GROMACS .gro file of C-alpha atoms in nm:
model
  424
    1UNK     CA    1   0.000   0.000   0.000
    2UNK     CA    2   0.272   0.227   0.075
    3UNK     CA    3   0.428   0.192  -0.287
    4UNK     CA    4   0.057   0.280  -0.437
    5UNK     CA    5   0.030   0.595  -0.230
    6UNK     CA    6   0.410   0.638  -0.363
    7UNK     CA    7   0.266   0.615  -0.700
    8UNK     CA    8  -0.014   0.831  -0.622
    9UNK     CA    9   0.205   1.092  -0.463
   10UNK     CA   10   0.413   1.163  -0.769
   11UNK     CA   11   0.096   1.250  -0.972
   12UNK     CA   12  -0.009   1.497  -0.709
   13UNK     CA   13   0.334   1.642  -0.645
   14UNK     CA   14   0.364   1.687  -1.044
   15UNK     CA   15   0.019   1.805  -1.055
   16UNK     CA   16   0.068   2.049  -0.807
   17UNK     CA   17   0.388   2.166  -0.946
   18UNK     CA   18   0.232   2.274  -1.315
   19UNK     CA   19  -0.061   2.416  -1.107
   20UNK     CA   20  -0.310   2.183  -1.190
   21UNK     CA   21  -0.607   2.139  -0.902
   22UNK     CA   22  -0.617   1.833  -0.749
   23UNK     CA   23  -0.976   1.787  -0.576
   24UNK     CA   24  -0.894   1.403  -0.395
   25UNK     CA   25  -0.596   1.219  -0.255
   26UNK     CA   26  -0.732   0.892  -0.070
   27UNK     CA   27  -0.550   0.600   0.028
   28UNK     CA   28  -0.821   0.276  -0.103
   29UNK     CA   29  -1.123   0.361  -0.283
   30UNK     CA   30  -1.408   0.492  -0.122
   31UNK     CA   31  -1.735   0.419  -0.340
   32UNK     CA   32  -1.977   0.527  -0.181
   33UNK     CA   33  -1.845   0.659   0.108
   34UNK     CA   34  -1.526   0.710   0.289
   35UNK     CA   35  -1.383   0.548   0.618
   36UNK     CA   36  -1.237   0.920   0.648
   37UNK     CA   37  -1.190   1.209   0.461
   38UNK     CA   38  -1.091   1.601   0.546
   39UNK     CA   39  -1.072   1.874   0.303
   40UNK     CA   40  -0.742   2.130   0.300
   41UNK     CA   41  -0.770   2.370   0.119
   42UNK     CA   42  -0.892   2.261  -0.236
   43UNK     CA   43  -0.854   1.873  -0.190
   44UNK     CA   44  -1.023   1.658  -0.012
   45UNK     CA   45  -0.754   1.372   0.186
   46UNK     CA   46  -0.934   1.039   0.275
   47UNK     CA   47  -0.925   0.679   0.343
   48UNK     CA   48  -1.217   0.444   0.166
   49UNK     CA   49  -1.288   0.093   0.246
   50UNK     CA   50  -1.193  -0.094  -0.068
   51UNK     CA   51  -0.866  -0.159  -0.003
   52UNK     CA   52  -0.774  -0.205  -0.387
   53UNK     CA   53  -0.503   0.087  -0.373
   54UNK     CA   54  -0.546   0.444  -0.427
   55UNK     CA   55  -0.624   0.720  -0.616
   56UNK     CA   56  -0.568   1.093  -0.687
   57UNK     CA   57  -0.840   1.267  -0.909
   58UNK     CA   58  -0.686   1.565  -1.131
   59UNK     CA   59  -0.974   1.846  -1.212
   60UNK     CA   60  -1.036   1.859  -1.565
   61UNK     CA   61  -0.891   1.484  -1.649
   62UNK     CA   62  -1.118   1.214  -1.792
   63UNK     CA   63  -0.980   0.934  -1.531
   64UNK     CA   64  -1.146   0.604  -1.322
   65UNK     CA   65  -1.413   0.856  -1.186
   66UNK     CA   66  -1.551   0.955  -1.523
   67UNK     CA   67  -1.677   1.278  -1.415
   68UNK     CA   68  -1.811   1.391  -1.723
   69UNK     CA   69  -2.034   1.645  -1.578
   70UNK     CA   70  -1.699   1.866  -1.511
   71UNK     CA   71  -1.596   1.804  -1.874
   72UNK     CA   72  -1.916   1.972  -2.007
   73UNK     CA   73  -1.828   2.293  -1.813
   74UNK     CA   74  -1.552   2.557  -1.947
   75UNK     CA   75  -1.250   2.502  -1.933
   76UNK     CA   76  -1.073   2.638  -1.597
   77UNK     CA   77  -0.666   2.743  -1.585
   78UNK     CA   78  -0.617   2.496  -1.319
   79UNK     CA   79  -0.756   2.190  -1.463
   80UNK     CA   80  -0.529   1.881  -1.656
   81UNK     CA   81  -0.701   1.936  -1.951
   82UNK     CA   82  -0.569   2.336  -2.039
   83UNK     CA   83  -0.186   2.200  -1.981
   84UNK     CA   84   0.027   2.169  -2.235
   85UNK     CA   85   0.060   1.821  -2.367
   86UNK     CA   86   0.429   1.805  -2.230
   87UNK     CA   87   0.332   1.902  -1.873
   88UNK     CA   88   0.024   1.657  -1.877
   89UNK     CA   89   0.298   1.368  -1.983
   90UNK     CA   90   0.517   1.438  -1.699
   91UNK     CA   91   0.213   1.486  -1.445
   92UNK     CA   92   0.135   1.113  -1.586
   93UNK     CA   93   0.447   0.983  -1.544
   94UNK     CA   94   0.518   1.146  -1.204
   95UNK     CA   95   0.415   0.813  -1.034
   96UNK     CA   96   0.596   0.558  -1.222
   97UNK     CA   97   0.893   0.796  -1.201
   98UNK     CA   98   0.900   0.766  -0.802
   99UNK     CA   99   0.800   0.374  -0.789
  100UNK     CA  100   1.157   0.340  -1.022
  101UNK     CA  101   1.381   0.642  -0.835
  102UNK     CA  102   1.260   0.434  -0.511
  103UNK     CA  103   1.340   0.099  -0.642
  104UNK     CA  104   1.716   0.235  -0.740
  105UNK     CA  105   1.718   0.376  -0.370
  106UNK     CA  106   1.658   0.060  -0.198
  107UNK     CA  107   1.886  -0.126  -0.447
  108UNK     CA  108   2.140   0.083  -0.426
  109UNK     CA  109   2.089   0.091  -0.025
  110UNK     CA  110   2.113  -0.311  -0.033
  111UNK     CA  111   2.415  -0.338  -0.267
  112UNK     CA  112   2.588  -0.124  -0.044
  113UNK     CA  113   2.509  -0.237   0.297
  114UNK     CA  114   2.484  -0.651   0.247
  115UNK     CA  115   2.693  -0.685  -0.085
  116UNK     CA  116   2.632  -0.978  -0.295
  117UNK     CA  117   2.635  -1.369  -0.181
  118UNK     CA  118   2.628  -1.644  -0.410
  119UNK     CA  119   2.716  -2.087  -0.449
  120UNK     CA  120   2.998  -2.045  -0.702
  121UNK     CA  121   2.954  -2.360  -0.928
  122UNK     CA  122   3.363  -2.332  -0.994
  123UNK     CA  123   3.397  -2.440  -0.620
  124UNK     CA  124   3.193  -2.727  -0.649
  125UNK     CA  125   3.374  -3.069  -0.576
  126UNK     CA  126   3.060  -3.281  -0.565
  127UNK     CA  127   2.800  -3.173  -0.829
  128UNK     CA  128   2.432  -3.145  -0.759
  129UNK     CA  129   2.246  -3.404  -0.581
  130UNK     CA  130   1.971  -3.549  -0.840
  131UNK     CA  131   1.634  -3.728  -0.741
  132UNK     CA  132   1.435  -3.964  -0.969
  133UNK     CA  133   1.233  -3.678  -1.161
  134UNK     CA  134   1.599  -3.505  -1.247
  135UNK     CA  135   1.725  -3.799  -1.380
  136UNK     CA  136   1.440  -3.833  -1.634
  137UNK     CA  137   1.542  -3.514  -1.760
  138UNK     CA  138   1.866  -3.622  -1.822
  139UNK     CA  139   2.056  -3.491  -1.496
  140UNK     CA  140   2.320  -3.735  -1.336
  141UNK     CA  141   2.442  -3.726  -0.963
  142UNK     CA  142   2.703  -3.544  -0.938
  143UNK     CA  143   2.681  -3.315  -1.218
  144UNK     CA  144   2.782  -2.961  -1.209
  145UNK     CA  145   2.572  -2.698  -1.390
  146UNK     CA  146   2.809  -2.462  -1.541
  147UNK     CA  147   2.632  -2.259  -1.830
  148UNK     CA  148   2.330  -2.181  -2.060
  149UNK     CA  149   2.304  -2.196  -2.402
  150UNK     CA  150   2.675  -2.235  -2.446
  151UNK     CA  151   2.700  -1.912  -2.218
  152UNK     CA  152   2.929  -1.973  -1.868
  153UNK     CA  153   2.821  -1.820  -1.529
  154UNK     CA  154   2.936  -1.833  -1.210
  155UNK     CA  155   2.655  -1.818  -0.992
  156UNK     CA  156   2.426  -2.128  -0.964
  157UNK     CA  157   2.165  -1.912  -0.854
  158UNK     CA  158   2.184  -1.731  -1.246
  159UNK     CA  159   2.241  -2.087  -1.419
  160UNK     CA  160   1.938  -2.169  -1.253
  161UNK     CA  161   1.704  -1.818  -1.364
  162UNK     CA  162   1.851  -1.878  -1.754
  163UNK     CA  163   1.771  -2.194  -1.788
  164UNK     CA  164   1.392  -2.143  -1.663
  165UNK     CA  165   1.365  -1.829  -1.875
  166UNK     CA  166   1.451  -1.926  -2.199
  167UNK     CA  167   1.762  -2.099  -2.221
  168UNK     CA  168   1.752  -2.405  -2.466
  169UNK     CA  169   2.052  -2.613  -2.342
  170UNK     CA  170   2.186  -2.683  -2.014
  171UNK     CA  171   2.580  -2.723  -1.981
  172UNK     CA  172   2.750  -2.992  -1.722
  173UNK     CA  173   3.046  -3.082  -1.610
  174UNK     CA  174   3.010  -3.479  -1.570
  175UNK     CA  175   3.331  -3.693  -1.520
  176UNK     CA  176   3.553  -3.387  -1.612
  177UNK     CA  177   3.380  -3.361  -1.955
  178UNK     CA  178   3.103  -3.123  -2.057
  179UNK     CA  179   2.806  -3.267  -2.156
  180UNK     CA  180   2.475  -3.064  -2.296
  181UNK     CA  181   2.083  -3.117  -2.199
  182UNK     CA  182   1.819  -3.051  -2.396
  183UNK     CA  183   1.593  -2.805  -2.158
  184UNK     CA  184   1.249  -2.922  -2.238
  185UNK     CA  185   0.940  -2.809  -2.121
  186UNK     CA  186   0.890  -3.071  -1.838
  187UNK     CA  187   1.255  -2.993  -1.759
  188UNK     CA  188   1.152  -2.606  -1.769
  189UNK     CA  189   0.856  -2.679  -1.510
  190UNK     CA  190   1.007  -2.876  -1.269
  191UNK     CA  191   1.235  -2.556  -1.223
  192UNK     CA  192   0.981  -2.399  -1.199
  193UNK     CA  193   0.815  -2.581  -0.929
  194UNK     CA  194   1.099  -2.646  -0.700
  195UNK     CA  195   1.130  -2.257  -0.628
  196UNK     CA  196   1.466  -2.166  -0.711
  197UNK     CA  197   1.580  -2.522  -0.532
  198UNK     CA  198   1.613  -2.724  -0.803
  199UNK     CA  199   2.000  -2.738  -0.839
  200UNK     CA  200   2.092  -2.839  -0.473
  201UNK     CA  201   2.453  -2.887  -0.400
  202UNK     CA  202   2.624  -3.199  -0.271
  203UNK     CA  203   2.766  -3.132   0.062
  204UNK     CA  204   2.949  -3.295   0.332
  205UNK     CA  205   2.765  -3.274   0.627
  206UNK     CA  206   2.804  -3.328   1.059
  207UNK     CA  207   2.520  -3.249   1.355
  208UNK     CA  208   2.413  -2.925   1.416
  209UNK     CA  209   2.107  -3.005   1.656
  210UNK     CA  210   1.926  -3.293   1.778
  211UNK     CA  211   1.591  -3.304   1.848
  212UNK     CA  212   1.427  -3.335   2.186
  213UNK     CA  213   1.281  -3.729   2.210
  214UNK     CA  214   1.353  -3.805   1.885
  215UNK     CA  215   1.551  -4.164   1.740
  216UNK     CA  216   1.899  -3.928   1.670
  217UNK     CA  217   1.871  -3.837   2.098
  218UNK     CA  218   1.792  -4.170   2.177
  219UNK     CA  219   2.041  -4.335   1.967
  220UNK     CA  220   2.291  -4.077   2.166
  221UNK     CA  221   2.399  -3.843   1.855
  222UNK     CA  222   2.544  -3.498   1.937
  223UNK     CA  223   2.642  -3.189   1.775
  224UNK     CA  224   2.965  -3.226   1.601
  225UNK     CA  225   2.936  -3.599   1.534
  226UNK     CA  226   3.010  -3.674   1.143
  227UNK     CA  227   2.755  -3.965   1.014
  228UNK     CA  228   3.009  -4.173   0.791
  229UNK     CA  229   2.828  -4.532   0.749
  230UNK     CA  230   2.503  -4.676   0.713
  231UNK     CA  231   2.463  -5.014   0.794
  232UNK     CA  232   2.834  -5.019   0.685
  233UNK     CA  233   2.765  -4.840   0.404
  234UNK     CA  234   2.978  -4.550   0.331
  235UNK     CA  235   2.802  -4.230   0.327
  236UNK     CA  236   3.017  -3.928   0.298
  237UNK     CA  237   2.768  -3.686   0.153
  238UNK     CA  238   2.418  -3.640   0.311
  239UNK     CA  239   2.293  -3.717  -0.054
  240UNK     CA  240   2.429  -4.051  -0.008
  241UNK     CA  241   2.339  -4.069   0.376
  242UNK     CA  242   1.934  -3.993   0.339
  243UNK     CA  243   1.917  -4.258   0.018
  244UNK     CA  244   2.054  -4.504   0.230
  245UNK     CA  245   1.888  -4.420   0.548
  246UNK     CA  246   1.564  -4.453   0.332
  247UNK     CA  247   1.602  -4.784   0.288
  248UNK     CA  248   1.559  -4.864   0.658
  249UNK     CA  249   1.257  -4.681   0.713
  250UNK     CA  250   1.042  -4.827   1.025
  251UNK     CA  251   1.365  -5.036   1.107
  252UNK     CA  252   1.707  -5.025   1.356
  253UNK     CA  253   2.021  -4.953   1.177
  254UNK     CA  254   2.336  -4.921   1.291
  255UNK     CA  255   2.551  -4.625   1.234
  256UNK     CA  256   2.943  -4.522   1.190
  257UNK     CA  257   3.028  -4.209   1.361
  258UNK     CA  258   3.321  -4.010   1.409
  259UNK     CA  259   3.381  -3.796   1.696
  260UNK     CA  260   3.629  -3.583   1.814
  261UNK     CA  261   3.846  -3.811   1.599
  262UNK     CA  262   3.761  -4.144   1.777
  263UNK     CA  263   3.491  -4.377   1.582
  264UNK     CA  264   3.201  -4.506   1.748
  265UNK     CA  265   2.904  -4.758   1.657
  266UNK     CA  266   2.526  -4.626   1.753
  267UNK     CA  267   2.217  -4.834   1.685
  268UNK     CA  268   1.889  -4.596   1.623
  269UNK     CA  269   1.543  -4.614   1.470
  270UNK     CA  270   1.452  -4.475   1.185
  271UNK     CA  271   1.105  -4.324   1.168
  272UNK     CA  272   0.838  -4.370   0.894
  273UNK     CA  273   0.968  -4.072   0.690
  274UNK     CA  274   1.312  -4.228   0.693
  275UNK     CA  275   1.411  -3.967   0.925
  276UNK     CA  276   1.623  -3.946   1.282
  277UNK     CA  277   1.535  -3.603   1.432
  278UNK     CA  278   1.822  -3.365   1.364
  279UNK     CA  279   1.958  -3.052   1.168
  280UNK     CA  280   2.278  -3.028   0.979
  281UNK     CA  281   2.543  -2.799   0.867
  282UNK     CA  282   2.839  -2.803   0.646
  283UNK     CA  283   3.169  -2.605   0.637
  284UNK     CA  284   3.151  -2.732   0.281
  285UNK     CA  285   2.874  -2.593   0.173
  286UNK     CA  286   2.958  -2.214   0.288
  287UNK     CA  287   3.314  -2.283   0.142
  288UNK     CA  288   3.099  -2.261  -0.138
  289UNK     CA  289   2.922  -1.892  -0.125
  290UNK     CA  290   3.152  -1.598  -0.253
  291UNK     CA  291   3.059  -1.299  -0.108
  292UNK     CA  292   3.146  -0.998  -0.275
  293UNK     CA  293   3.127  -0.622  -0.137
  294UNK     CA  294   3.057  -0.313  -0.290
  295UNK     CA  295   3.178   0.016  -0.255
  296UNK     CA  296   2.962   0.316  -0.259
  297UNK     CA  297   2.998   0.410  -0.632
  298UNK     CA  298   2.934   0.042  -0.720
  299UNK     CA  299   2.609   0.004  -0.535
  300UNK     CA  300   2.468   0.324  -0.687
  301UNK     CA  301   2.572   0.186  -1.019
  302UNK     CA  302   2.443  -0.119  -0.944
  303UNK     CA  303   2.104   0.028  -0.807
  304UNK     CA  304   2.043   0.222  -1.110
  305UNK     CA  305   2.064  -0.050  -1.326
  306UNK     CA  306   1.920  -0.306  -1.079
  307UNK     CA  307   1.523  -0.199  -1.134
  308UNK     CA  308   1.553  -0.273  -1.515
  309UNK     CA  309   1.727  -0.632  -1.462
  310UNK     CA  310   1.433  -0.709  -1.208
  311UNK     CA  311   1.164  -0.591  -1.466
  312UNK     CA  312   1.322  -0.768  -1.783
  313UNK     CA  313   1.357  -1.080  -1.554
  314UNK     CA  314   0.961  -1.047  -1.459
  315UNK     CA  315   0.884  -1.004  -1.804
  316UNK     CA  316   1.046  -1.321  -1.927
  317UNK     CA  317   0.893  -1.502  -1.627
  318UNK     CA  318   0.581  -1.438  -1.760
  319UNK     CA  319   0.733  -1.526  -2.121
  320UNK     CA  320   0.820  -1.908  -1.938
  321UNK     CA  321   0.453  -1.935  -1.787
  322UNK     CA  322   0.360  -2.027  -2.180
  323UNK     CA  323   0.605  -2.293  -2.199
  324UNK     CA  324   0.535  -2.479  -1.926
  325UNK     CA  325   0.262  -2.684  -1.828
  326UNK     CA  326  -0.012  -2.562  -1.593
  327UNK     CA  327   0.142  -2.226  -1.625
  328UNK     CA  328  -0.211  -2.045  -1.481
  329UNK     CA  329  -0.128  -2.212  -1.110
  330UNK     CA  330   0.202  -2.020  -1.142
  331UNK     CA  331   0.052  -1.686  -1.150
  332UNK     CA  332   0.033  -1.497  -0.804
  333UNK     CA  333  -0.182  -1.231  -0.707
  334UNK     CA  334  -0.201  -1.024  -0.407
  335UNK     CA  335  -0.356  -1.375  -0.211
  336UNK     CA  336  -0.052  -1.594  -0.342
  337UNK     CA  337   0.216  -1.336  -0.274
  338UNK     CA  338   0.123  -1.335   0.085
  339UNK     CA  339   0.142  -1.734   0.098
  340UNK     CA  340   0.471  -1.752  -0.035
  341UNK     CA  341   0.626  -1.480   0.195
  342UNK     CA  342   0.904  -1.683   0.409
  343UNK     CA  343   0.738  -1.769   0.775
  344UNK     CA  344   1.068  -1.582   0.967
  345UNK     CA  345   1.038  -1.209   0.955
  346UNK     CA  346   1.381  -1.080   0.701
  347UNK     CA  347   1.450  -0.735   0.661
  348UNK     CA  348   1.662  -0.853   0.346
  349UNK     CA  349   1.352  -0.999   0.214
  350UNK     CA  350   1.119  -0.732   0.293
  351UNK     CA  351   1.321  -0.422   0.139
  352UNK     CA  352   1.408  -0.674  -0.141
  353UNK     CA  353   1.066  -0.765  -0.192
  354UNK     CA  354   0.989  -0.407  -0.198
  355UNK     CA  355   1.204  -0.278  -0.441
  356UNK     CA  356   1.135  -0.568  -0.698
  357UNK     CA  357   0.706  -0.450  -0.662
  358UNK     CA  358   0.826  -0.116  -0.689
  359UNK     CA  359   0.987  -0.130  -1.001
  360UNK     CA  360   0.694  -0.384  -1.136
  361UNK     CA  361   0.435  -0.149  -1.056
  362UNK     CA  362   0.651   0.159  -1.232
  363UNK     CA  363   0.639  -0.101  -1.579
  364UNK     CA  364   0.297  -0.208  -1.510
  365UNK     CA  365   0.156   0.177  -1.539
  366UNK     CA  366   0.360   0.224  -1.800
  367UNK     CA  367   0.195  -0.012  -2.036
  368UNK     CA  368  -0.010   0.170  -2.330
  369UNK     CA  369  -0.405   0.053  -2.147
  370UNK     CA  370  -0.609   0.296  -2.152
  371UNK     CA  371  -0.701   0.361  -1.842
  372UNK     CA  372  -0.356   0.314  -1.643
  373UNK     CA  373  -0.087   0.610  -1.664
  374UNK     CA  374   0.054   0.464  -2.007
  375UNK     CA  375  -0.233   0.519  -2.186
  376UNK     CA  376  -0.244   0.851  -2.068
  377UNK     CA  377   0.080   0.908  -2.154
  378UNK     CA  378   0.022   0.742  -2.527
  379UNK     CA  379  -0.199   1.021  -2.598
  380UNK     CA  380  -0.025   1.309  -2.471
  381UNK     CA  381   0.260   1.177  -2.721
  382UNK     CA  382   0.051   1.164  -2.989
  383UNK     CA  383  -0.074   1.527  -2.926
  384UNK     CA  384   0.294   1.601  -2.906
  385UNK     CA  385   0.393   1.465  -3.197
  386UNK     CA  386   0.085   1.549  -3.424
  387UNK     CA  387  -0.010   1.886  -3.279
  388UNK     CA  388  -0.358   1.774  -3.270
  389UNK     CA  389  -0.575   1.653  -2.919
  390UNK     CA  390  -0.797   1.340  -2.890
  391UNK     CA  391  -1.145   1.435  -2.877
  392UNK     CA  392  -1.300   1.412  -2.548
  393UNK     CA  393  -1.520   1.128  -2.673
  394UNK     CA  394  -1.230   0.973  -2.761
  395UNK     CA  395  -1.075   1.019  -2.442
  396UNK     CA  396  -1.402   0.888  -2.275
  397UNK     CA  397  -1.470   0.570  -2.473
  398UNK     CA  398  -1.075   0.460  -2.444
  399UNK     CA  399  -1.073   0.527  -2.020
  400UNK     CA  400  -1.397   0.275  -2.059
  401UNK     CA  401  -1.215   0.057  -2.262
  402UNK     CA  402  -0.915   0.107  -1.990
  403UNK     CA  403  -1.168   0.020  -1.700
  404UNK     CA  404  -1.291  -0.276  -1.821
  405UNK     CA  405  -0.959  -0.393  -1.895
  406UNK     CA  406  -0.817  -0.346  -1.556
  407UNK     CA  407  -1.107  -0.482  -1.417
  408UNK     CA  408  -1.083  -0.804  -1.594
  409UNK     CA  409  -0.736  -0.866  -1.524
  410UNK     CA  410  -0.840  -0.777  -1.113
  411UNK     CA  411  -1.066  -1.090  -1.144
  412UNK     CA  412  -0.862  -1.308  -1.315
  413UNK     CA  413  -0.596  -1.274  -1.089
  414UNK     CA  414  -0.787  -1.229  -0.720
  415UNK     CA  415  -0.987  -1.559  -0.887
  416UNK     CA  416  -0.730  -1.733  -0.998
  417UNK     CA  417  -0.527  -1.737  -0.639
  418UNK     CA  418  -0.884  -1.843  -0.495
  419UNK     CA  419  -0.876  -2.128  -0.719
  420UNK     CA  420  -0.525  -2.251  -0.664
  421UNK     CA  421  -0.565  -2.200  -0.282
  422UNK     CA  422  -0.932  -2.468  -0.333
  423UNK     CA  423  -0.757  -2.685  -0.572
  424UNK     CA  424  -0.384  -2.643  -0.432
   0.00000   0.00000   0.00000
């Protein structure tokens, strides 16, 4: 809500700037009546009920209100519709210009204060660990993903964005050759649905935590211990550990631990799931991440520039949703956002999150509908360019058009989350 009243407030600042009236600020809509309004001096400042976002309503502008009454009347020196075409183009863009200075603010802000962390695939010893559905696609243990479409990266977290938006050919490193997959459509939307976890690294692996009354307590496991045999089978990754230990599931097995250097035998049950009851972590793994820092200069070049890479990367997203199957139950509205928001509070998230809707809603307006600030804009262009104005009836029929557009799109997308939440 805050980045819609954002929005809203660089209309009304712009507005106010060329001396254009504007008669209502409000933060939701408020048909019918308002949970709160005031007037200063010639606006009126309100909250409505329908919390659908917010509006600003210019005097003399055919908008979402269509007050045609006030068109019929002459025209006044402060209204939208006496400015000069150039003014009336900036007033419309005054919006999407904050939502994209903001986004370039908070990514230059994040660039600078937490840097940049990624799993460098040159670091990787042990590939990728692959279930059954991988390996139908082609994907062996142990492979490491190192480009896309011929092209090399470093970061498995942008081997694994190309090949879900677009890319036509996975490269691998398999048994110190290179070897390149065909990325099909099922192997496009099984990306798709592992969210961003679908190349997971290999790792070595000891106890972090055991859990309270569970088999791994029982059995006498503590923090520290390295797991190195199942049923004297050797299991130095955890890939290799949880396949095994899923063979015993419901059973005792006996296990090969070292710790502190000495090697000890436990016996423990394994649970239906083929689980014991504790966490793990890995010096291998983090050996792994590069983290990079950036200097003040570099995170303001990097925020400018960051908005546009997080738009052209929605864009394509959208692009994949026609190449995979069921693409519809990957589309998330408001409702779907909210379910897959991470259950621990993270500021990293949150002013991540916000900058990434920020710039989306600055391209969103931006688009030539009638009815949203692009189409505005279109037609203050083509007065620009052509010297002549759109008729008001013009202007009328297309913010119609515009309205029924937007509208449409509202209930696909609030009904389509309701439907994937019923039919999840």
């Amino acid at each position: 809500m805050l980045l819609v009243m954002l929005h809203e407030l660089g209309h009304y600042v712009t507005a106010r700037w060329f001396g254009v009236r504007v008669e209502r600020f409000f933060c939701f809509f408020d048909v019918k009546f308002a949970i709160w309004k005031k007037k200063i001096g010639d606006t009126v400042y309100g909250i409505g009920w329908l919390p659908l976002g917010g509006y600003v309503k210019l005097s003399g502008m055919i908008d979402e209100s269509m007050d045609l009454e006030q068109m019929k009347q002459e025209p006044q020196p402060y209204e939208f519709r006496v400015k000069p075409a150039w003014q009336r183009l900036i007033i419309m863009l005054g919006g999407i210009i904050v939502n994209i200075i903001l986004a370039m603010i908070i990514y230059a802000a994040l660039f600078i204060s937490q840097g940049e962390t990624y799993v460098d695939v040159n670091k990787m010893q042990y590939g990728i660990e692959v279930d059954a559905k991988q390996e139908k696609l082609g994907l062996q243990n142990g492979d490491i993903p190192v480009g896309v479409d011929g092209i090399k990266y470093n970061s498995l977290r942008n081997i694994n964005k190309e090949a879900l938006l677009g890319g036509n050919t996975l490269e691998v490193k398999r048994d110190g050759k290179e070897v390149s997959l065909p990325i099909s459509e099922n192997f496009r939307t099984e990306i798709l649905n592992s969210k961003s976890s679908f190349f997971i690294p290999q790792i070595t692996f000891e106890v972090d935590s055991v859990v309270d009354n569970s088999a791994a307590q029982k059995a006498g496991l503590l923090k520290g211990d390295k797991i190195i045999a199942v049923d004297g089978f050797t299991t130095p990754l955890y890939s290799d550990f949880k396949r095994k230990l899923s063979e015993y599931k419901g059973k005792t097995v006996p296990l090969s631990v070292v710790r502190k250097g000495e090697a000890i035998e436990l016996m423990t049950n394994v649970n239906k799931d083929g689980k014991l009851g504790f966490t793990t972590t890995s010096a291998y793994l983090n050996s792994l991440e590069v983290h990079r820092d950036y200097t003040i200069a570099e995170g303001i070049t990097m925020g400018l520039t960051e908005p546009f890479e997080s738009i052209a990367t929605q864009v394509r997203g959208i692009g994949t949703l026609f190449k995979v199957k069921d693409g519809r139950k990957q589309v998330a509205g408001p409702i779907g956002m909210v379910k897959q928001m991470p259950t621990k509070w993270s500021w990293l998230f949150f002013w991540s999150f916000t900058a990434m809707i920020s710039a989306w809603l600055a391209f969103i307006n931006l688009l030539p509908i009638p009815g949203l600030d692009g189409g505005h804009a279109v037609f203050a262009i083509y007065e620009m360019v052509t010297g002549k104005k759109p008729s008001e009836k013009v202007l009328e029929k297309a913010q119609m058009v515009g309205v029924v557009i937007i509208l449409a799109l509202m209930v696909f997308i609030f009904g389509n989350d309701i439907v994937n939440m019923i039919f999840k």
